[in-house]
Amino acid sequence: MSEPSYLAAVRESYDTVADAYAEQVPRPADLDPLSRAVLGMFAETVREAGLGPLADLGCGPGHVTAHLAALAGILVHYSTHHTPPRELPVLYAEFHRTLAPGGLLMLSGHAGDNERTRPTHAYGGHPVSYESHLLPAERLTELLQRAGLTVTARIEQDPGKASGRTYVTLLARKPATVQAGQANFARISEHHCADWHIRIPPP
């Protein structure tokens, strides 16, 4: 089977910028306080679940992998925005399939209003050919739900001055017992603080 063209573009582009990317992407200790707190919370939660090893999908230089060590669950940290939206249902279904019952998922990345960008240079001016697809947080949540995962929290950080992009983190769990229906998200509480807010479904 031949590799999809978008995967080839992502692979070749990140091979090109690998050294600059490793230097410019912050390590967990250098992240903003909210991002560090979410990573720490995810690490503690999956450690307590004790369901097996953790898969860091699209880990780049491995900064976050080293921070999390051998915990249970799936971490998707700023990697799926290069995946065409039409491919996300298949990708998220694989997350669901490979997670153990009760397993945990943390998905973080860029969000937007169904934006599609194709930069020609990145990370210090190196040539790249990948595309980025920035979907609304609501759409990402819906796709995870359709894959059979229960989204337990959604954290959105408003655009920063440096990047101008919105960042979203979704925390989800594979039900311990498969139910016929999907999770009910009719009621969601919101917590606002400064330039970020958290949406947590009620227990």
mmCIF file with all atom_site columns, C-alpha atoms in Angstrom:
data_model
loop_
_atom_site.group_PDB
_atom_site.id
_atom_site.type_symbol
_atom_site.label_atom_id
_atom_site.label_alt_id
_atom_site.label_comp_id
_atom_site.label_asym_id
_atom_site.label_entity_id
_atom_site.label_seq_id
_atom_site.pdbx_PDB_ins_code
_atom_site.Cartn_x
_atom_site.Cartn_y
_atom_site.Cartn_z
_atom_site.occupancy
_atom_site.B_iso_or_equiv
_atom_site.pdbx_formal_charge
_atom_site.auth_seq_id
_atom_site.auth_comp_id
_atom_site.auth_asym_id
_atom_site.auth_atom_id
_atom_site.pdbx_PDB_model_num
ATOM 1   C CA . MET A 1 1   ? 0.000   0.000  0.000  1.00 0.00 ? 1   MET A CA 1
ATOM 2   C CA . SER A 1 2   ? 1.407   3.398  -0.979 1.00 0.00 ? 2   SER A CA 1
ATOM 3   C CA . GLU A 1 3   ? 1.707   6.150  1.604  1.00 0.00 ? 3   GLU A CA 1
ATOM 4   C CA . PRO A 1 4   ? -0.921  8.935  1.360  1.00 0.00 ? 4   PRO A CA 1
ATOM 5   C CA . SER A 1 5   ? 0.522   12.122 -0.099 1.00 0.00 ? 5   SER A CA 1
ATOM 6   C CA . TYR A 1 6   ? -0.270  14.185 2.997  1.00 0.00 ? 6   TYR A CA 1
ATOM 7   C CA . LEU A 1 7   ? 1.703   11.780 5.192  1.00 0.00 ? 7   LEU A CA 1
ATOM 8   C CA . ALA A 1 8   ? 4.657   11.903 2.826  1.00 0.00 ? 8   ALA A CA 1
ATOM 9   C CA . ALA A 1 9   ? 4.576   15.719 2.924  1.00 0.00 ? 9   ALA A CA 1
ATOM 10  C CA . VAL A 1 10  ? 4.443   15.779 6.731  1.00 0.00 ? 10  VAL A CA 1
ATOM 11  C CA . ARG A 1 11  ? 7.255   13.218 7.047  1.00 0.00 ? 11  ARG A CA 1
ATOM 12  C CA . GLU A 1 12  ? 9.548   14.973 4.555  1.00 0.00 ? 12  GLU A CA 1
ATOM 13  C CA . SER A 1 13  ? 8.851   18.424 6.008  1.00 0.00 ? 13  SER A CA 1
ATOM 14  C CA . TYR A 1 14  ? 9.586   17.425 9.601  1.00 0.00 ? 14  TYR A CA 1
ATOM 15  C CA . ASP A 1 15  ? 12.695  15.540 8.523  1.00 0.00 ? 15  ASP A CA 1
ATOM 16  C CA . THR A 1 16  ? 13.846  18.831 7.004  1.00 0.00 ? 16  THR A CA 1
ATOM 17  C CA . VAL A 1 17  ? 13.132  20.964 10.077 1.00 0.00 ? 17  VAL A CA 1
ATOM 18  C CA . ALA A 1 18  ? 14.008  18.312 12.700 1.00 0.00 ? 18  ALA A CA 1
ATOM 19  C CA . ASP A 1 19  ? 16.988  20.085 14.267 1.00 0.00 ? 19  ASP A CA 1
ATOM 20  C CA . ALA A 1 20  ? 15.303  23.504 14.357 1.00 0.00 ? 20  ALA A CA 1
ATOM 21  C CA . TYR A 1 21  ? 12.054  21.980 15.621 1.00 0.00 ? 21  TYR A CA 1
ATOM 22  C CA . ALA A 1 22  ? 13.825  20.265 18.533 1.00 0.00 ? 22  ALA A CA 1
ATOM 23  C CA . GLU A 1 23  ? 15.445  23.567 19.499 1.00 0.00 ? 23  GLU A CA 1
ATOM 24  C CA . GLN A 1 24  ? 12.318  25.740 19.187 1.00 0.00 ? 24  GLN A CA 1
ATOM 25  C CA . VAL A 1 25  ? 9.581   23.500 20.610 1.00 0.00 ? 25  VAL A CA 1
ATOM 26  C CA . PRO A 1 26  ? 9.425   24.038 24.384 1.00 0.00 ? 26  PRO A CA 1
ATOM 27  C CA . ARG A 1 27  ? 9.980   21.223 26.852 1.00 0.00 ? 27  ARG A CA 1
ATOM 28  C CA . PRO A 1 28  ? 7.251   20.557 29.433 1.00 0.00 ? 28  PRO A CA 1
ATOM 29  C CA . ALA A 1 29  ? 9.066   22.631 32.053 1.00 0.00 ? 29  ALA A CA 1
ATOM 30  C CA . ASP A 1 30  ? 9.008   25.626 29.696 1.00 0.00 ? 30  ASP A CA 1
ATOM 31  C CA . LEU A 1 31  ? 5.301   25.450 28.852 1.00 0.00 ? 31  LEU A CA 1
ATOM 32  C CA . ASP A 1 32  ? 2.770   27.904 30.237 1.00 0.00 ? 32  ASP A CA 1
ATOM 33  C CA . PRO A 1 33  ? 1.353   27.044 33.684 1.00 0.00 ? 33  PRO A CA 1
ATOM 34  C CA . LEU A 1 34  ? -1.993  25.777 32.360 1.00 0.00 ? 34  LEU A CA 1
ATOM 35  C CA . SER A 1 35  ? -0.393  23.412 29.827 1.00 0.00 ? 35  SER A CA 1
ATOM 36  C CA . ARG A 1 36  ? 1.974   22.042 32.470 1.00 0.00 ? 36  ARG A CA 1
ATOM 37  C CA . ALA A 1 37  ? -0.915  21.515 34.868 1.00 0.00 ? 37  ALA A CA 1
ATOM 38  C CA . VAL A 1 38  ? -2.987  19.633 32.279 1.00 0.00 ? 38  VAL A CA 1
ATOM 39  C CA . LEU A 1 39  ? -0.075  17.357 31.394 1.00 0.00 ? 39  LEU A CA 1
ATOM 40  C CA . GLY A 1 40  ? 0.548   16.676 35.063 1.00 0.00 ? 40  GLY A CA 1
ATOM 41  C CA . MET A 1 41  ? -3.115  15.932 35.685 1.00 0.00 ? 41  MET A CA 1
ATOM 42  C CA . PHE A 1 42  ? -3.224  13.563 32.697 1.00 0.00 ? 42  PHE A CA 1
ATOM 43  C CA . ALA A 1 43  ? -0.070  11.788 33.894 1.00 0.00 ? 43  ALA A CA 1
ATOM 44  C CA . GLU A 1 44  ? -1.480  11.323 37.396 1.00 0.00 ? 44  GLU A CA 1
ATOM 45  C CA . THR A 1 45  ? -4.838  10.098 36.104 1.00 0.00 ? 45  THR A CA 1
ATOM 46  C CA . VAL A 1 46  ? -3.424  7.480  33.746 1.00 0.00 ? 46  VAL A CA 1
ATOM 47  C CA . ARG A 1 47  ? -0.910  6.358  36.356 1.00 0.00 ? 47  ARG A CA 1
ATOM 48  C CA . GLU A 1 48  ? -3.729  5.681  38.809 1.00 0.00 ? 48  GLU A CA 1
ATOM 49  C CA . ALA A 1 49  ? -5.732  3.835  36.124 1.00 0.00 ? 49  ALA A CA 1
ATOM 50  C CA . GLY A 1 50  ? -2.862  1.356  35.741 1.00 0.00 ? 50  GLY A CA 1
ATOM 51  C CA . LEU A 1 51  ? -4.124  -0.023 32.425 1.00 0.00 ? 51  LEU A CA 1
ATOM 52  C CA . GLY A 1 52  ? -0.788  -0.464 30.658 1.00 0.00 ? 52  GLY A CA 1
ATOM 53  C CA . PRO A 1 53  ? 1.712   1.530  28.549 1.00 0.00 ? 53  PRO A CA 1
ATOM 54  C CA . LEU A 1 54  ? 1.198   4.975  27.086 1.00 0.00 ? 54  LEU A CA 1
ATOM 55  C CA . ALA A 1 55  ? 1.434   5.712  23.357 1.00 0.00 ? 55  ALA A CA 1
ATOM 56  C CA . ASP A 1 56  ? 2.703   9.200  22.453 1.00 0.00 ? 56  ASP A CA 1
ATOM 57  C CA . LEU A 1 57  ? 1.420   9.565  18.885 1.00 0.00 ? 57  LEU A CA 1
ATOM 58  C CA . GLY A 1 58  ? 3.294   12.110 16.799 1.00 0.00 ? 58  GLY A CA 1
ATOM 59  C CA . CYS A 1 59  ? 5.756   12.854 19.587 1.00 0.00 ? 59  CYS A CA 1
ATOM 60  C CA . GLY A 1 60  ? 8.292   14.916 17.618 1.00 0.00 ? 60  GLY A CA 1
ATOM 61  C CA . PRO A 1 61  ? 11.574  15.135 19.569 1.00 0.00 ? 61  PRO A CA 1
ATOM 62  C CA . GLY A 1 62  ? 10.055  13.209 22.490 1.00 0.00 ? 62  GLY A CA 1
ATOM 63  C CA . HIS A 1 63  ? 10.153  16.019 25.063 1.00 0.00 ? 63  HIS A CA 1
ATOM 64  C CA . VAL A 1 64  ? 6.698   15.184 26.404 1.00 0.00 ? 64  VAL A CA 1
ATOM 65  C CA . THR A 1 65  ? 7.234   11.421 26.207 1.00 0.00 ? 65  THR A CA 1
ATOM 66  C CA . ALA A 1 66  ? 10.176  11.697 28.569 1.00 0.00 ? 66  ALA A CA 1
ATOM 67  C CA . HIS A 1 67  ? 8.010   13.770 30.926 1.00 0.00 ? 67  HIS A CA 1
ATOM 68  C CA . LEU A 1 68  ? 5.221   11.180 31.025 1.00 0.00 ? 68  LEU A CA 1
ATOM 69  C CA . ALA A 1 69  ? 7.391   8.045  31.122 1.00 0.00 ? 69  ALA A CA 1
ATOM 70  C CA . ALA A 1 70  ? 5.572   4.695  30.992 1.00 0.00 ? 70  ALA A CA 1
ATOM 71  C CA . LEU A 1 71  ? 2.006   5.626  31.869 1.00 0.00 ? 71  LEU A CA 1
ATOM 72  C CA . ALA A 1 72  ? -1.260  4.180  30.529 1.00 0.00 ? 72  ALA A CA 1
ATOM 73  C CA . GLY A 1 73  ? -3.269  5.867  27.770 1.00 0.00 ? 73  GLY A CA 1
ATOM 74  C CA . ILE A 1 74  ? -2.809  7.721  24.482 1.00 0.00 ? 74  ILE A CA 1
ATOM 75  C CA . LEU A 1 75  ? -1.247  11.182 24.188 1.00 0.00 ? 75  LEU A CA 1
ATOM 76  C CA . VAL A 1 76  ? -1.805  13.098 20.947 1.00 0.00 ? 76  VAL A CA 1
ATOM 77  C CA . HIS A 1 77  ? 0.188   16.306 21.366 1.00 0.00 ? 77  HIS A CA 1
ATOM 78  C CA . TYR A 1 78  ? 0.015   18.818 18.493 1.00 0.00 ? 78  TYR A CA 1
ATOM 79  C CA . SER A 1 79  ? 0.151   16.222 15.714 1.00 0.00 ? 79  SER A CA 1
ATOM 80  C CA . THR A 1 80  ? -3.280  15.551 14.181 1.00 0.00 ? 80  THR A CA 1
ATOM 81  C CA . HIS A 1 81  ? -3.799  19.041 12.704 1.00 0.00 ? 81  HIS A CA 1
ATOM 82  C CA . HIS A 1 82  ? -1.830  17.844 9.665  1.00 0.00 ? 82  HIS A CA 1
ATOM 83  C CA . THR A 1 83  ? -4.397  15.091 9.081  1.00 0.00 ? 83  THR A CA 1
ATOM 84  C CA . PRO A 1 84  ? -7.117  15.967 6.517  1.00 0.00 ? 84  PRO A CA 1
ATOM 85  C CA . PRO A 1 85  ? -10.479 16.237 8.319  1.00 0.00 ? 85  PRO A CA 1
ATOM 86  C CA . ARG A 1 86  ? -11.945 13.455 6.179  1.00 0.00 ? 86  ARG A CA 1
ATOM 87  C CA . GLU A 1 87  ? -9.368  11.067 7.694  1.00 0.00 ? 87  GLU A CA 1
ATOM 88  C CA . LEU A 1 88  ? -10.027 11.976 11.338 1.00 0.00 ? 88  LEU A CA 1
ATOM 89  C CA . PRO A 1 89  ? -12.952 9.560  11.885 1.00 0.00 ? 89  PRO A CA 1
ATOM 90  C CA . VAL A 1 90  ? -10.700 6.633  10.905 1.00 0.00 ? 90  VAL A CA 1
ATOM 91  C CA . LEU A 1 91  ? -7.869  7.946  13.091 1.00 0.00 ? 91  LEU A CA 1
ATOM 92  C CA . TYR A 1 92  ? -10.100 8.500  16.122 1.00 0.00 ? 92  TYR A CA 1
ATOM 93  C CA . ALA A 1 93  ? -11.657 5.055  15.650 1.00 0.00 ? 93  ALA A CA 1
ATOM 94  C CA . GLU A 1 94  ? -8.138  3.633  15.921 1.00 0.00 ? 94  GLU A CA 1
ATOM 95  C CA . PHE A 1 95  ? -7.647  5.521  19.185 1.00 0.00 ? 95  PHE A CA 1
ATOM 96  C CA . HIS A 1 96  ? -10.813 3.883  20.484 1.00 0.00 ? 96  HIS A CA 1
ATOM 97  C CA . ARG A 1 97  ? -9.828  0.437  19.197 1.00 0.00 ? 97  ARG A CA 1
ATOM 98  C CA . THR A 1 98  ? -6.362  0.441  20.722 1.00 0.00 ? 98  THR A CA 1
ATOM 99  C CA . LEU A 1 99  ? -7.332  1.854  24.120 1.00 0.00 ? 99  LEU A CA 1
ATOM 100 C CA . ALA A 1 100 ? -8.115  -0.624 26.855 1.00 0.00 ? 100 ALA A CA 1
ATOM 101 C CA . PRO A 1 101 ? -11.608 -0.365 28.377 1.00 0.00 ? 101 PRO A CA 1
ATOM 102 C CA . GLY A 1 102 ? -11.458 2.623  30.712 1.00 0.00 ? 102 GLY A CA 1
ATOM 103 C CA . GLY A 1 103 ? -8.316  3.881  28.934 1.00 0.00 ? 103 GLY A CA 1
ATOM 104 C CA . LEU A 1 104 ? -7.563  7.594  28.675 1.00 0.00 ? 104 LEU A CA 1
ATOM 105 C CA . LEU A 1 105 ? -6.846  9.962  25.797 1.00 0.00 ? 105 LEU A CA 1
ATOM 106 C CA . MET A 1 106 ? -5.365  13.462 25.850 1.00 0.00 ? 106 MET A CA 1
ATOM 107 C CA . LEU A 1 107 ? -5.539  15.326 22.543 1.00 0.00 ? 107 LEU A CA 1
ATOM 108 C CA . SER A 1 108 ? -3.958  18.786 22.322 1.00 0.00 ? 108 SER A CA 1
ATOM 109 C CA . GLY A 1 109 ? -3.475  21.023 19.323 1.00 0.00 ? 109 GLY A CA 1
ATOM 110 C CA . HIS A 1 110 ? -4.405  24.070 17.313 1.00 0.00 ? 110 HIS A CA 1
ATOM 111 C CA . ALA A 1 111 ? -8.061  24.955 16.756 1.00 0.00 ? 111 ALA A CA 1
ATOM 112 C CA . GLY A 1 112 ? -9.700  27.314 14.299 1.00 0.00 ? 112 GLY A CA 1
ATOM 113 C CA . ASP A 1 113 ? -12.756 28.051 12.188 1.00 0.00 ? 113 ASP A CA 1
ATOM 114 C CA . ASN A 1 114 ? -12.271 25.249 9.636  1.00 0.00 ? 114 ASN A CA 1
ATOM 115 C CA . GLU A 1 115 ? -9.078  26.899 8.422  1.00 0.00 ? 115 GLU A CA 1
ATOM 116 C CA . ARG A 1 116 ? -6.627  25.295 6.008  1.00 0.00 ? 116 ARG A CA 1
ATOM 117 C CA . THR A 1 117 ? -3.093  26.601 5.731  1.00 0.00 ? 117 THR A CA 1
ATOM 118 C CA . ARG A 1 118 ? -0.138  25.500 3.596  1.00 0.00 ? 118 ARG A CA 1
ATOM 119 C CA . PRO A 1 119 ? 3.081   27.224 4.641  1.00 0.00 ? 119 PRO A CA 1
ATOM 120 C CA . THR A 1 120 ? 6.118   27.053 2.409  1.00 0.00 ? 120 THR A CA 1
ATOM 121 C CA . HIS A 1 121 ? 8.680   27.662 5.158  1.00 0.00 ? 121 HIS A CA 1
ATOM 122 C CA . ALA A 1 122 ? 8.740   27.066 8.930  1.00 0.00 ? 122 ALA A CA 1
ATOM 123 C CA . TYR A 1 123 ? 10.980  26.772 11.993 1.00 0.00 ? 123 TYR A CA 1
ATOM 124 C CA . GLY A 1 124 ? 13.670  29.194 10.979 1.00 0.00 ? 124 GLY A CA 1
ATOM 125 C CA . GLY A 1 125 ? 12.904  29.400 7.273  1.00 0.00 ? 125 GLY A CA 1
ATOM 126 C CA . HIS A 1 126 ? 13.242  25.723 6.356  1.00 0.00 ? 126 HIS A CA 1
ATOM 127 C CA . PRO A 1 127 ? 11.133  24.589 3.357  1.00 0.00 ? 127 PRO A CA 1
ATOM 128 C CA . VAL A 1 128 ? 8.007   22.561 4.186  1.00 0.00 ? 128 VAL A CA 1
ATOM 129 C CA . SER A 1 129 ? 5.107   21.197 2.149  1.00 0.00 ? 129 SER A CA 1
ATOM 130 C CA . TYR A 1 130 ? 2.573   20.046 4.745  1.00 0.00 ? 130 TYR A CA 1
ATOM 131 C CA . GLU A 1 131 ? -0.927  21.400 5.274  1.00 0.00 ? 131 GLU A CA 1
ATOM 132 C CA . SER A 1 132 ? -2.590  22.278 8.576  1.00 0.00 ? 132 SER A CA 1
ATOM 133 C CA . HIS A 1 133 ? -6.317  21.904 9.185  1.00 0.00 ? 133 HIS A CA 1
ATOM 134 C CA . LEU A 1 134 ? -7.644  23.920 12.125 1.00 0.00 ? 134 LEU A CA 1
ATOM 135 C CA . LEU A 1 135 ? -11.094 22.730 13.209 1.00 0.00 ? 135 LEU A CA 1
ATOM 136 C CA . PRO A 1 136 ? -13.378 24.156 15.912 1.00 0.00 ? 136 PRO A CA 1
ATOM 137 C CA . ALA A 1 137 ? -13.115 22.516 19.318 1.00 0.00 ? 137 ALA A CA 1
ATOM 138 C CA . GLU A 1 138 ? -16.791 21.553 19.049 1.00 0.00 ? 138 GLU A CA 1
ATOM 139 C CA . ARG A 1 139 ? -16.100 19.591 15.866 1.00 0.00 ? 139 ARG A CA 1
ATOM 140 C CA . LEU A 1 140 ? -13.154 17.752 17.394 1.00 0.00 ? 140 LEU A CA 1
ATOM 141 C CA . THR A 1 141 ? -15.294 16.876 20.408 1.00 0.00 ? 141 THR A CA 1
ATOM 142 C CA . GLU A 1 142 ? -18.063 15.570 18.150 1.00 0.00 ? 142 GLU A CA 1
ATOM 143 C CA . LEU A 1 143 ? -15.646 13.376 16.194 1.00 0.00 ? 143 LEU A CA 1
ATOM 144 C CA . LEU A 1 144 ? -14.249 11.833 19.372 1.00 0.00 ? 144 LEU A CA 1
ATOM 145 C CA . GLN A 1 145 ? -17.768 11.141 20.613 1.00 0.00 ? 145 GLN A CA 1
ATOM 146 C CA . ARG A 1 146 ? -18.705 9.482  17.335 1.00 0.00 ? 146 ARG A CA 1
ATOM 147 C CA . ALA A 1 147 ? -15.649 7.260  17.693 1.00 0.00 ? 147 ALA A CA 1
ATOM 148 C CA . GLY A 1 148 ? -17.109 5.997  20.967 1.00 0.00 ? 148 GLY A CA 1
ATOM 149 C CA . LEU A 1 149 ? -15.000 8.030  23.397 1.00 0.00 ? 149 LEU A CA 1
ATOM 150 C CA . THR A 1 150 ? -16.441 9.993  26.306 1.00 0.00 ? 150 THR A CA 1
ATOM 151 C CA . VAL A 1 151 ? -15.011 13.520 26.427 1.00 0.00 ? 151 VAL A CA 1
ATOM 152 C CA . THR A 1 152 ? -14.574 14.430 30.085 1.00 0.00 ? 152 THR A CA 1
ATOM 153 C CA . ALA A 1 153 ? -13.065 17.917 29.751 1.00 0.00 ? 153 ALA A CA 1
ATOM 154 C CA . ARG A 1 154 ? -12.312 20.562 27.145 1.00 0.00 ? 154 ARG A CA 1
ATOM 155 C CA . ILE A 1 155 ? -9.775  23.305 27.760 1.00 0.00 ? 155 ILE A CA 1
ATOM 156 C CA . GLU A 1 156 ? -9.435  26.209 25.345 1.00 0.00 ? 156 GLU A CA 1
ATOM 157 C CA . GLN A 1 157 ? -6.746  28.871 25.489 1.00 0.00 ? 157 GLN A CA 1
ATOM 158 C CA . ASP A 1 158 ? -7.411  32.057 23.563 1.00 0.00 ? 158 ASP A CA 1
ATOM 159 C CA . PRO A 1 159 ? -4.935  33.160 20.876 1.00 0.00 ? 159 PRO A CA 1
ATOM 160 C CA . GLY A 1 160 ? -1.639  34.406 22.221 1.00 0.00 ? 160 GLY A CA 1
ATOM 161 C CA . LYS A 1 161 ? 0.092   37.461 20.874 1.00 0.00 ? 161 LYS A CA 1
ATOM 162 C CA . ALA A 1 162 ? 2.943   35.416 19.418 1.00 0.00 ? 162 ALA A CA 1
ATOM 163 C CA . SER A 1 163 ? 1.005   32.834 17.386 1.00 0.00 ? 163 SER A CA 1
ATOM 164 C CA . GLY A 1 164 ? -2.511  34.244 17.115 1.00 0.00 ? 164 GLY A CA 1
ATOM 165 C CA . ARG A 1 165 ? -3.839  30.681 17.358 1.00 0.00 ? 165 ARG A CA 1
ATOM 166 C CA . THR A 1 166 ? -6.323  29.099 19.734 1.00 0.00 ? 166 THR A CA 1
ATOM 167 C CA . TYR A 1 167 ? -5.119  25.996 21.559 1.00 0.00 ? 167 TYR A CA 1
ATOM 168 C CA . VAL A 1 168 ? -7.454  23.229 22.692 1.00 0.00 ? 168 VAL A CA 1
ATOM 169 C CA . THR A 1 169 ? -6.964  20.178 24.898 1.00 0.00 ? 169 THR A CA 1
ATOM 170 C CA . LEU A 1 170 ? -9.557  17.407 25.018 1.00 0.00 ? 170 LEU A CA 1
ATOM 171 C CA . LEU A 1 171 ? -9.523  14.735 27.705 1.00 0.00 ? 171 LEU A CA 1
ATOM 172 C CA . ALA A 1 172 ? -11.464 11.582 26.901 1.00 0.00 ? 172 ALA A CA 1
ATOM 173 C CA . ARG A 1 173 ? -12.003 8.065  28.181 1.00 0.00 ? 173 ARG A CA 1
ATOM 174 C CA . LYS A 1 174 ? -12.975 4.819  26.524 1.00 0.00 ? 174 LYS A CA 1
ATOM 175 C CA . PRO A 1 175 ? -15.988 3.492  28.424 1.00 0.00 ? 175 PRO A CA 1
ATOM 176 C CA . ALA A 1 176 ? -15.203 0.524  30.624 1.00 0.00 ? 176 ALA A CA 1
ATOM 177 C CA . THR A 1 177 ? -18.344 -1.092 29.255 1.00 0.00 ? 177 THR A CA 1
ATOM 178 C CA . VAL A 1 178 ? -19.530 -0.415 25.709 1.00 0.00 ? 178 VAL A CA 1
ATOM 179 C CA . GLN A 1 179 ? -22.995 1.104  25.673 1.00 0.00 ? 179 GLN A CA 1
ATOM 180 C CA . ALA A 1 180 ? -25.447 1.222  22.800 1.00 0.00 ? 180 ALA A CA 1
ATOM 181 C CA . GLY A 1 181 ? -25.663 5.003  22.771 1.00 0.00 ? 181 GLY A CA 1
ATOM 182 C CA . GLN A 1 182 ? -23.139 7.823  22.826 1.00 0.00 ? 182 GLN A CA 1
ATOM 183 C CA . ALA A 1 183 ? -22.323 10.010 25.827 1.00 0.00 ? 183 ALA A CA 1
ATOM 184 C CA . ASN A 1 184 ? -24.888 12.644 26.706 1.00 0.00 ? 184 ASN A CA 1
ATOM 185 C CA . PHE A 1 185 ? -23.482 16.162 26.419 1.00 0.00 ? 185 PHE A CA 1
ATOM 186 C CA . ALA A 1 186 ? -26.742 18.042 26.802 1.00 0.00 ? 186 ALA A CA 1
ATOM 187 C CA . ARG A 1 187 ? -25.526 19.784 29.964 1.00 0.00 ? 187 ARG A CA 1
ATOM 188 C CA . ILE A 1 188 ? -22.023 21.200 30.161 1.00 0.00 ? 188 ILE A CA 1
ATOM 189 C CA . SER A 1 189 ? -20.676 23.525 32.815 1.00 0.00 ? 189 SER A CA 1
ATOM 190 C CA . GLU A 1 190 ? -18.185 26.231 31.873 1.00 0.00 ? 190 GLU A CA 1
ATOM 191 C CA . HIS A 1 191 ? -15.410 27.710 33.984 1.00 0.00 ? 191 HIS A CA 1
ATOM 192 C CA . HIS A 1 192 ? -13.793 30.913 32.746 1.00 0.00 ? 192 HIS A CA 1
ATOM 193 C CA . CYS A 1 193 ? -10.523 32.370 33.950 1.00 0.00 ? 193 CYS A CA 1
ATOM 194 C CA . ALA A 1 194 ? -8.505  35.099 32.199 1.00 0.00 ? 194 ALA A CA 1
ATOM 195 C CA . ASP A 1 195 ? -7.682  33.913 28.671 1.00 0.00 ? 195 ASP A CA 1
ATOM 196 C CA . TRP A 1 196 ? -8.826  30.300 28.946 1.00 0.00 ? 196 TRP A CA 1
ATOM 197 C CA . HIS A 1 197 ? -11.949 28.372 29.852 1.00 0.00 ? 197 HIS A CA 1
ATOM 198 C CA . ILE A 1 198 ? -12.707 24.776 30.755 1.00 0.00 ? 198 ILE A CA 1
ATOM 199 C CA . ARG A 1 199 ? -15.802 22.850 29.758 1.00 0.00 ? 199 ARG A CA 1
ATOM 200 C CA . ILE A 1 200 ? -16.447 19.802 31.946 1.00 0.00 ? 200 ILE A CA 1
ATOM 201 C CA . PRO A 1 201 ? -19.443 17.473 31.424 1.00 0.00 ? 201 PRO A CA 1
ATOM 202 C CA . PRO A 1 202 ? -21.224 16.826 34.729 1.00 0.00 ? 202 PRO A CA 1
ATOM 203 C CA . PRO A 1 203 ? -20.613 13.427 36.385 1.00 0.00 ? 203 PRO A CA 1
#
